[in-house]
CSV table of C-alpha atoms in Angstrom, one decimal:
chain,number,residue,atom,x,y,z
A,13,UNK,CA,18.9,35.8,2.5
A,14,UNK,CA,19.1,32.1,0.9
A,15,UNK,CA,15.8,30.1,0.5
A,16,UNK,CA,16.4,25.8,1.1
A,17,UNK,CA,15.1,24.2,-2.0
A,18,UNK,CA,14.1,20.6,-1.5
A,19,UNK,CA,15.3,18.3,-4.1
A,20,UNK,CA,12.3,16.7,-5.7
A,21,UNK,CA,13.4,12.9,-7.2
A,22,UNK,CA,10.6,11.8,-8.3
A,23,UNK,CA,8.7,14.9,-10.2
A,24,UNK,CA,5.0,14.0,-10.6
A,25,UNK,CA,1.8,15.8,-11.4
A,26,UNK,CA,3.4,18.5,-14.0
A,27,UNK,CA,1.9,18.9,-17.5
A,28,UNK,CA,3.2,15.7,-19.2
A,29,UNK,CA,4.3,11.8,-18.0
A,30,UNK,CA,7.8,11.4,-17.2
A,31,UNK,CA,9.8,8.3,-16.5
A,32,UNK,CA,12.5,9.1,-13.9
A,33,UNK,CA,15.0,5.9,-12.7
A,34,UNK,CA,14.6,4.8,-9.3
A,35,UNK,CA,17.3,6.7,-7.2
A,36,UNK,CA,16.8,4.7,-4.3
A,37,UNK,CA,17.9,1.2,-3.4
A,38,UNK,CA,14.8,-1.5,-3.2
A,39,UNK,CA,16.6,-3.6,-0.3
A,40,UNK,CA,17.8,-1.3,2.0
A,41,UNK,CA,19.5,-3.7,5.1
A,42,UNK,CA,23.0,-4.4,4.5
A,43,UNK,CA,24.0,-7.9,3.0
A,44,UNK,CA,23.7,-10.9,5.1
A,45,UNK,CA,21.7,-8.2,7.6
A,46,UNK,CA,19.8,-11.1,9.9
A,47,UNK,CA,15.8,-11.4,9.9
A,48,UNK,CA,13.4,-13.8,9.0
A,49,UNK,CA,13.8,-13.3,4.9
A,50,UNK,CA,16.1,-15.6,3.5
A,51,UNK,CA,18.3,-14.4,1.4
A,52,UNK,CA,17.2,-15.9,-2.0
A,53,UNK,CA,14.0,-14.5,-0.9
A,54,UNK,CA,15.8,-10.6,-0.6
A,55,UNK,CA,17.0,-11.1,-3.7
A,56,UNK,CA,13.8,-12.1,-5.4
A,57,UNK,CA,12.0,-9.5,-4.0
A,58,UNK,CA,15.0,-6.5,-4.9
A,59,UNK,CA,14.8,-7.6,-8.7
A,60,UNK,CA,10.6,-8.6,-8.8
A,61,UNK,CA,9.2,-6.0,-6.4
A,62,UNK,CA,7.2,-8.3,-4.3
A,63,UNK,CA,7.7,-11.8,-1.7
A,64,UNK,CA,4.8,-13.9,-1.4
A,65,UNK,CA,4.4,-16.2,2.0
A,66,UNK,CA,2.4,-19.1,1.4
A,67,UNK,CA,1.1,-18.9,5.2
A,68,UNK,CA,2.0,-16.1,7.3
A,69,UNK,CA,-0.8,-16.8,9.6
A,70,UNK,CA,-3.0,-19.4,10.9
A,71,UNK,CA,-5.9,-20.5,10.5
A,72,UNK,CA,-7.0,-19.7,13.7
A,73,UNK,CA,-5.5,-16.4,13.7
A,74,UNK,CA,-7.3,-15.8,9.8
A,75,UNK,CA,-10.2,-16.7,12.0
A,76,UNK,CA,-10.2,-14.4,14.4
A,77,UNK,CA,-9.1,-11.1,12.1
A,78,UNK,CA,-11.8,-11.8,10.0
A,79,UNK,CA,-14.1,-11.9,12.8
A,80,UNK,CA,-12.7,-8.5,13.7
A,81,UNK,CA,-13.3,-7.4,10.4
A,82,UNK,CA,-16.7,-8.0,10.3
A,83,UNK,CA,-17.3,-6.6,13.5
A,84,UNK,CA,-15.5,-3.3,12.5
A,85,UNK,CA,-17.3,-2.6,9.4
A,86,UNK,CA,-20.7,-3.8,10.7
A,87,UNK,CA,-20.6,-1.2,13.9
A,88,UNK,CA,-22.5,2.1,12.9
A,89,UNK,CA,-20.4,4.0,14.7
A,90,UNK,CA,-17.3,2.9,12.8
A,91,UNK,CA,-19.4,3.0,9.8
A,92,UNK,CA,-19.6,6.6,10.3
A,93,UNK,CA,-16.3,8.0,11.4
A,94,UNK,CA,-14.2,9.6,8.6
A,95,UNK,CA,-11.9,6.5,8.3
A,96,UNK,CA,-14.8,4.5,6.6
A,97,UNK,CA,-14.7,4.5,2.7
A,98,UNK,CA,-17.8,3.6,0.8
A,99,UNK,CA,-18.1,2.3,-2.2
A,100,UNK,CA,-18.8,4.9,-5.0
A,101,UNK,CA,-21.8,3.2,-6.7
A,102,UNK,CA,-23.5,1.7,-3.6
A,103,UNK,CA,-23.6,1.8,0.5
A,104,UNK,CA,-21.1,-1.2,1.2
A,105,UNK,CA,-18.0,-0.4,3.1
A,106,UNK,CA,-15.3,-0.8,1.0
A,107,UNK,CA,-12.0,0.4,3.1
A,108,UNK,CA,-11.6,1.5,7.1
A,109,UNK,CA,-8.4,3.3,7.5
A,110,UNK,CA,-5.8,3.6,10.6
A,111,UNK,CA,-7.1,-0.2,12.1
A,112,UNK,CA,-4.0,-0.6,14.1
A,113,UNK,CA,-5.6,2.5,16.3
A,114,UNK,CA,-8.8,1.4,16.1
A,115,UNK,CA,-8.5,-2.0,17.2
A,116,UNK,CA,-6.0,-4.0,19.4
A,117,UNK,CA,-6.1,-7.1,17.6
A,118,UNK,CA,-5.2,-5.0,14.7
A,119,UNK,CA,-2.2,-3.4,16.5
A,120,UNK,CA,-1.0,-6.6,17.6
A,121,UNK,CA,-0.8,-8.0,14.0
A,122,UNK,CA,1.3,-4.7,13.0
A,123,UNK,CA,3.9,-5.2,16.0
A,124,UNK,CA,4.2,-9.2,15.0
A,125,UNK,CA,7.8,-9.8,14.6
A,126,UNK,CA,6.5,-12.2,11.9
A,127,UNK,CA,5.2,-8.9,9.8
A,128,UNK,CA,7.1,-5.4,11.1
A,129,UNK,CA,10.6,-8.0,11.4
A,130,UNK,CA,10.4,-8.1,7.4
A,131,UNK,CA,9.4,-4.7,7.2
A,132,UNK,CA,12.9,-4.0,9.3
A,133,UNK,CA,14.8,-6.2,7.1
A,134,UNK,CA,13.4,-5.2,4.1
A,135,UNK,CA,14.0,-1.4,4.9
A,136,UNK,CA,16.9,-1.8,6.7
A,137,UNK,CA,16.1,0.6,9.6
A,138,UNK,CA,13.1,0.7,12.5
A,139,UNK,CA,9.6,1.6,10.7
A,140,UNK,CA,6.4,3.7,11.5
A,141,UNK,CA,2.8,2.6,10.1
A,142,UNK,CA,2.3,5.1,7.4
A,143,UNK,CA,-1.1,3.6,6.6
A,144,UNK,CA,-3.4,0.5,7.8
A,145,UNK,CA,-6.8,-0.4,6.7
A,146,UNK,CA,-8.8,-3.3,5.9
A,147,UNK,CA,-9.9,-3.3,2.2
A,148,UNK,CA,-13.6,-5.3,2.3
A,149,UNK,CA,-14.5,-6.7,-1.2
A,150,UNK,CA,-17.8,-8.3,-1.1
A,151,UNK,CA,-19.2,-10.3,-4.0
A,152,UNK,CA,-21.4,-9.5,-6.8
A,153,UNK,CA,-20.2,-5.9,-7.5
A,154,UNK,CA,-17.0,-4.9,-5.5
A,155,UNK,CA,-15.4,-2.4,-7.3
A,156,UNK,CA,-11.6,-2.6,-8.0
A,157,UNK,CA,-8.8,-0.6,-7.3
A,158,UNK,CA,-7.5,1.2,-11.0
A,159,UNK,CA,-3.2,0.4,-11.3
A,160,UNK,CA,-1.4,3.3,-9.9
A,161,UNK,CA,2.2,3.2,-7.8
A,162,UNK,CA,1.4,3.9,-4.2
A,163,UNK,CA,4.4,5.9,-4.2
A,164,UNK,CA,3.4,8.5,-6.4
A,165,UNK,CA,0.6,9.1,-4.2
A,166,UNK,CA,2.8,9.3,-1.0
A,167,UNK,CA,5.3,11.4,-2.8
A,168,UNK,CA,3.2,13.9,-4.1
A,169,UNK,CA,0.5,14.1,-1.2
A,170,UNK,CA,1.9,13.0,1.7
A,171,UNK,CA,5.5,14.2,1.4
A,172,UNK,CA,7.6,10.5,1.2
A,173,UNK,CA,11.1,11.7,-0.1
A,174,UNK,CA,12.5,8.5,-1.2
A,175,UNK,CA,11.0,5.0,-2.2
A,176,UNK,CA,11.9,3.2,1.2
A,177,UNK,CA,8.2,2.1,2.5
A,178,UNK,CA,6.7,-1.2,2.0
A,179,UNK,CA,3.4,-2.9,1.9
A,180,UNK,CA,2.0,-6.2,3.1
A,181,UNK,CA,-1.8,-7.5,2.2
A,182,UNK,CA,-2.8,-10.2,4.5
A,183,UNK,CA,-5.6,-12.3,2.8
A,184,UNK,CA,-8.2,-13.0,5.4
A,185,UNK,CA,-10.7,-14.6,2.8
A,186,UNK,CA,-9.2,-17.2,0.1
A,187,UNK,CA,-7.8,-15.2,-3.4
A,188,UNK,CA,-8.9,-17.0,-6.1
A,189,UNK,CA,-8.0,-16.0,-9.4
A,190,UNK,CA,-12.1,-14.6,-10.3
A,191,UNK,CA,-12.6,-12.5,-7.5
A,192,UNK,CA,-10.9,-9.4,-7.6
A,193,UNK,CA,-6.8,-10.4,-6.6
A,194,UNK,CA,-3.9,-8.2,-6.4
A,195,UNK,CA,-2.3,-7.6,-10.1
A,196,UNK,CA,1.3,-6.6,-10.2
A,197,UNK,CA,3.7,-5.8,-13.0
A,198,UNK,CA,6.9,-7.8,-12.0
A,199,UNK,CA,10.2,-5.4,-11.9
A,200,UNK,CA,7.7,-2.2,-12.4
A,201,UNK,CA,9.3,-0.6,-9.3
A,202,UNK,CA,12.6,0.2,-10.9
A,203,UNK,CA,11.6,3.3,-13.2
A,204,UNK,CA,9.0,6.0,-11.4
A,205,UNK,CA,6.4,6.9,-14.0
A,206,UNK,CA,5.4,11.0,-13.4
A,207,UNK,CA,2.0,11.2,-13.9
A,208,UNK,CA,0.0,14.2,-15.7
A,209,UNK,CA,-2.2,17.1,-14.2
A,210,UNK,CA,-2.5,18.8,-11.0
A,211,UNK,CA,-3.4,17.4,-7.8
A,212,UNK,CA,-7.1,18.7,-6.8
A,213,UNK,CA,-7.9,20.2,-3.4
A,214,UNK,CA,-9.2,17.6,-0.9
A,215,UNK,CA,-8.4,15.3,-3.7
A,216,UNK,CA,-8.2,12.1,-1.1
A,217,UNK,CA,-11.9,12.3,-0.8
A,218,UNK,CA,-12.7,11.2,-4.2
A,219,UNK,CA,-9.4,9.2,-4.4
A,220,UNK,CA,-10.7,6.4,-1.8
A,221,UNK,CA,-13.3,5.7,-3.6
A,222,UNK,CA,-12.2,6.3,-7.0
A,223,UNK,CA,-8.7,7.0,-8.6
A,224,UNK,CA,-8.2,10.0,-10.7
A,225,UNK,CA,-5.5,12.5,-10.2
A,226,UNK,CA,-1.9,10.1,-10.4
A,227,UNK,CA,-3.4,7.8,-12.5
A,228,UNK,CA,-1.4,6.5,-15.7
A,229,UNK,CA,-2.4,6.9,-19.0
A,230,UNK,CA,-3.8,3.9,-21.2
A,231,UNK,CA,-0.5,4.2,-23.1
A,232,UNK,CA,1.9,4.5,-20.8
A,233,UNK,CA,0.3,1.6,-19.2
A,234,UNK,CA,0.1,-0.7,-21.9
A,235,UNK,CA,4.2,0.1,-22.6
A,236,UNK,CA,4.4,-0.9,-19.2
A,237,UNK,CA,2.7,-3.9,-19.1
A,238,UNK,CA,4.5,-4.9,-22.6
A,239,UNK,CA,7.7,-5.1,-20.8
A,240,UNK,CA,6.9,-6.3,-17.3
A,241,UNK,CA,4.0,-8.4,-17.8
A,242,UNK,CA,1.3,-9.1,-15.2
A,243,UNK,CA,1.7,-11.5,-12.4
A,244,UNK,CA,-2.1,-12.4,-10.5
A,245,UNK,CA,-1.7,-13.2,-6.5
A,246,UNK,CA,-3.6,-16.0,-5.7
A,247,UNK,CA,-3.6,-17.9,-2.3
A,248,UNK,CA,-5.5,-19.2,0.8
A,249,UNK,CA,-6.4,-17.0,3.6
A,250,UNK,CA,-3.3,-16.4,5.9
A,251,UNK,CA,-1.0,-16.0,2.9
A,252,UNK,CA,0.7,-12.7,2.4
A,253,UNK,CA,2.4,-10.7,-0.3
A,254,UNK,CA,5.1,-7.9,0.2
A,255,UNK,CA,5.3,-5.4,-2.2
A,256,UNK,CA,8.0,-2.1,-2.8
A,257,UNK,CA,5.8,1.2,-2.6
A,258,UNK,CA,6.6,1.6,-6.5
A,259,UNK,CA,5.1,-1.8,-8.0
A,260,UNK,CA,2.8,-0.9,-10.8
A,261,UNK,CA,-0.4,-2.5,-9.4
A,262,UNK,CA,-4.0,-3.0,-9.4
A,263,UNK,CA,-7.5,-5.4,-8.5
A,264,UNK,CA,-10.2,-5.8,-11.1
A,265,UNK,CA,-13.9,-5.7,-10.0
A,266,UNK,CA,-15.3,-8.7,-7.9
A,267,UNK,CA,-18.1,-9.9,-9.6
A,268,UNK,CA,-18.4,-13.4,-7.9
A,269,UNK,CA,-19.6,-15.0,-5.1
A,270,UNK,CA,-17.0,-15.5,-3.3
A,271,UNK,CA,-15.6,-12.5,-1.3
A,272,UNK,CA,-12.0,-11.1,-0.8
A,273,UNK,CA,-11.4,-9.2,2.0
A,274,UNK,CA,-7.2,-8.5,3.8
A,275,UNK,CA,-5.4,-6.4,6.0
A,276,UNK,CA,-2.8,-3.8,4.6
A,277,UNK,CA,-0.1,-2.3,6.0
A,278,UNK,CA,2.1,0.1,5.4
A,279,UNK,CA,5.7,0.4,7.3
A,280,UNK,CA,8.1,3.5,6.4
A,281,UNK,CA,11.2,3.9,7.2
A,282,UNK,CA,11.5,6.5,10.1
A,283,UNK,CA,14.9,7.7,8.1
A,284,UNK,CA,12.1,8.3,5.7
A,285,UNK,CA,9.7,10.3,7.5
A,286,UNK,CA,7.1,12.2,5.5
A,287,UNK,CA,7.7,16.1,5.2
A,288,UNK,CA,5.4,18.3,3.0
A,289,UNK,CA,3.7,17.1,0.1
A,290,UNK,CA,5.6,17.3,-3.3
A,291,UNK,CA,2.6,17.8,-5.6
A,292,UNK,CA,-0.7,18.9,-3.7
A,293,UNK,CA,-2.0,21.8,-1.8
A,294,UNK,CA,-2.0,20.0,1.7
A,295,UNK,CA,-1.2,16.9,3.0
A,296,UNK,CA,-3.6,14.3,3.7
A,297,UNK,CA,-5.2,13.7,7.0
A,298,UNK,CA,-3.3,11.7,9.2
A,299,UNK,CA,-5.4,8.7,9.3
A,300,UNK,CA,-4.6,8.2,5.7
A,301,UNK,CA,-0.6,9.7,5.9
A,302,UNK,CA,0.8,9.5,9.1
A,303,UNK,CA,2.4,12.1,10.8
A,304,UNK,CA,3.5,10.0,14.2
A,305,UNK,CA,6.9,8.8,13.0
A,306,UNK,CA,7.0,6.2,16.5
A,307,UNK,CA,8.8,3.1,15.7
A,308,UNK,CA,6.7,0.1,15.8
A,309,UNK,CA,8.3,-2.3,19.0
């Protein structure tokens, strides 16, 4: 009787950091592949890790998303579903999870060809929302989000075998360079950095709120940022940026006035479909990982 071993690419969690090359391509569609990325644009984005879009929707639509927004995280009984994250030192809400089934403007914006047609391109195949939220960062005292790659996180809790997923943050407030932006290390994406210690039961509860188990060390970090730099996304509301699930990234606190509040989306490739996670107990609950591998039409 033989017992299938899964190859694991991307070891994480053990006893020690480990830098592994990327295996997997960043670009996935096959050249000259049509969509609505350019190709200088394809090629910036397979050598930096991210695309920005100076205005990938308008006004009126920033307009009425935020609206929705506000409405979502100011109704008690969202407020108190599972898919609400606090923040860890006060009451404020700082993330709702899975808003493309919570809310049909939401879902809309997800099956925009303007936003799942990159996705495709980008991924080369049809995608599934692994993950939506809207992240809600108030001023005077919005906490950040500490660097980590998303995929280690995906690969070791929610099962992603390969680095074929990609994110898109939608600013819905403006980003100005004081209040909290998106911080990426350019070209990060090519090497997968293994990160040390096991992964906690339930560990997605403390996680949310708070990174600790898959976060990098100060020096690993500091090598990192040595050789890729730091590149700050700044922009008006309805600009976007596209990043590969293995940037190196991060947000500092929002200690101003002003707020900064998006949309983030998550698309998969359903040739990439999650199986059981590499490095935890259990996977995550669906509303964070999603298990409904339905291509988005």
């Amino acid at each position: 009787m033989t017992t299938d071993v899964r190859t694991d690419l991307y070891p994480t969690r053990k006893t020690a950091e480990m830098v592994t090359p990327r295996q997997d391509p960043v670009v996935w569609c096959r050249p000259g592949a049509p969509g609505p990325i350019a190709v200088k644009d394809l090629q910036s984005f397979d050598h930096d890790g991210f695309l920005t879009v100076d205005q990938l929707i308008t006004p009126d639509e920033v307009a009425e998303y935020h609206a929705e927004l506000e409405r979502l995280i100011a109704d008690p009984a969202v407020r108190a579903d599972e898919r609400s994250i606090v923040e860890p030192n006060g009451q404020k809400v700082r993330s709702v999870f899975e808003v493309h089934r919570i809310s049909e403007l939401f879902a809309r914006l997800v099956g925009d060809e303007r936003v799942v047609g990159r996705a495709r391109q980008i991924l080369g195949s049809d995608v599934y929302v692994h993950q939506s939220r809207i992240n809600v960062k108030p001023g005077f005292g919005a906490s950040g989000f500490y660097w980590h790659s998303d995929f280690e996180t995906w690969h070791a809790e929610d099962g992603l075998p390969h680095m074929r997923a990609v994110s898109v943050s939608i600013a819905l407030t403006e980003n100005h360079d004081t209040n909290g932006g998106l911080m990426i290390m350019p070209g990060s994406h090519r090497s997968f950095l293994g990160c040390a210690g096991e992964t906690p039961q339930d560990n997605y509860k403390k996680s949310l709120r708070m990174q600790d188990a898959g976060t990098p060390s100060d020096d690993a970090l500091t090598r990192l940022a040595d050789r890729h730099g730091i590149k700050l996304f700044t922009g008006r509301a309805g600009s976007a940026t596209w990043f590969d699930c293995n940037c190196m990234h991060g947000s500092g606190d929002n200690i101003t006035p002003y707020p900064r509040s998006n949309v983030f989306i998550v698309f998969n490739s359903v040739e990439n479909a999650a199986e059981e996670p590499f490095a935890a107990p259990a996977r995550r609950p669906e509303f964070i990982g999603a298990r409904d591998f339905t291509p988005v039409r």
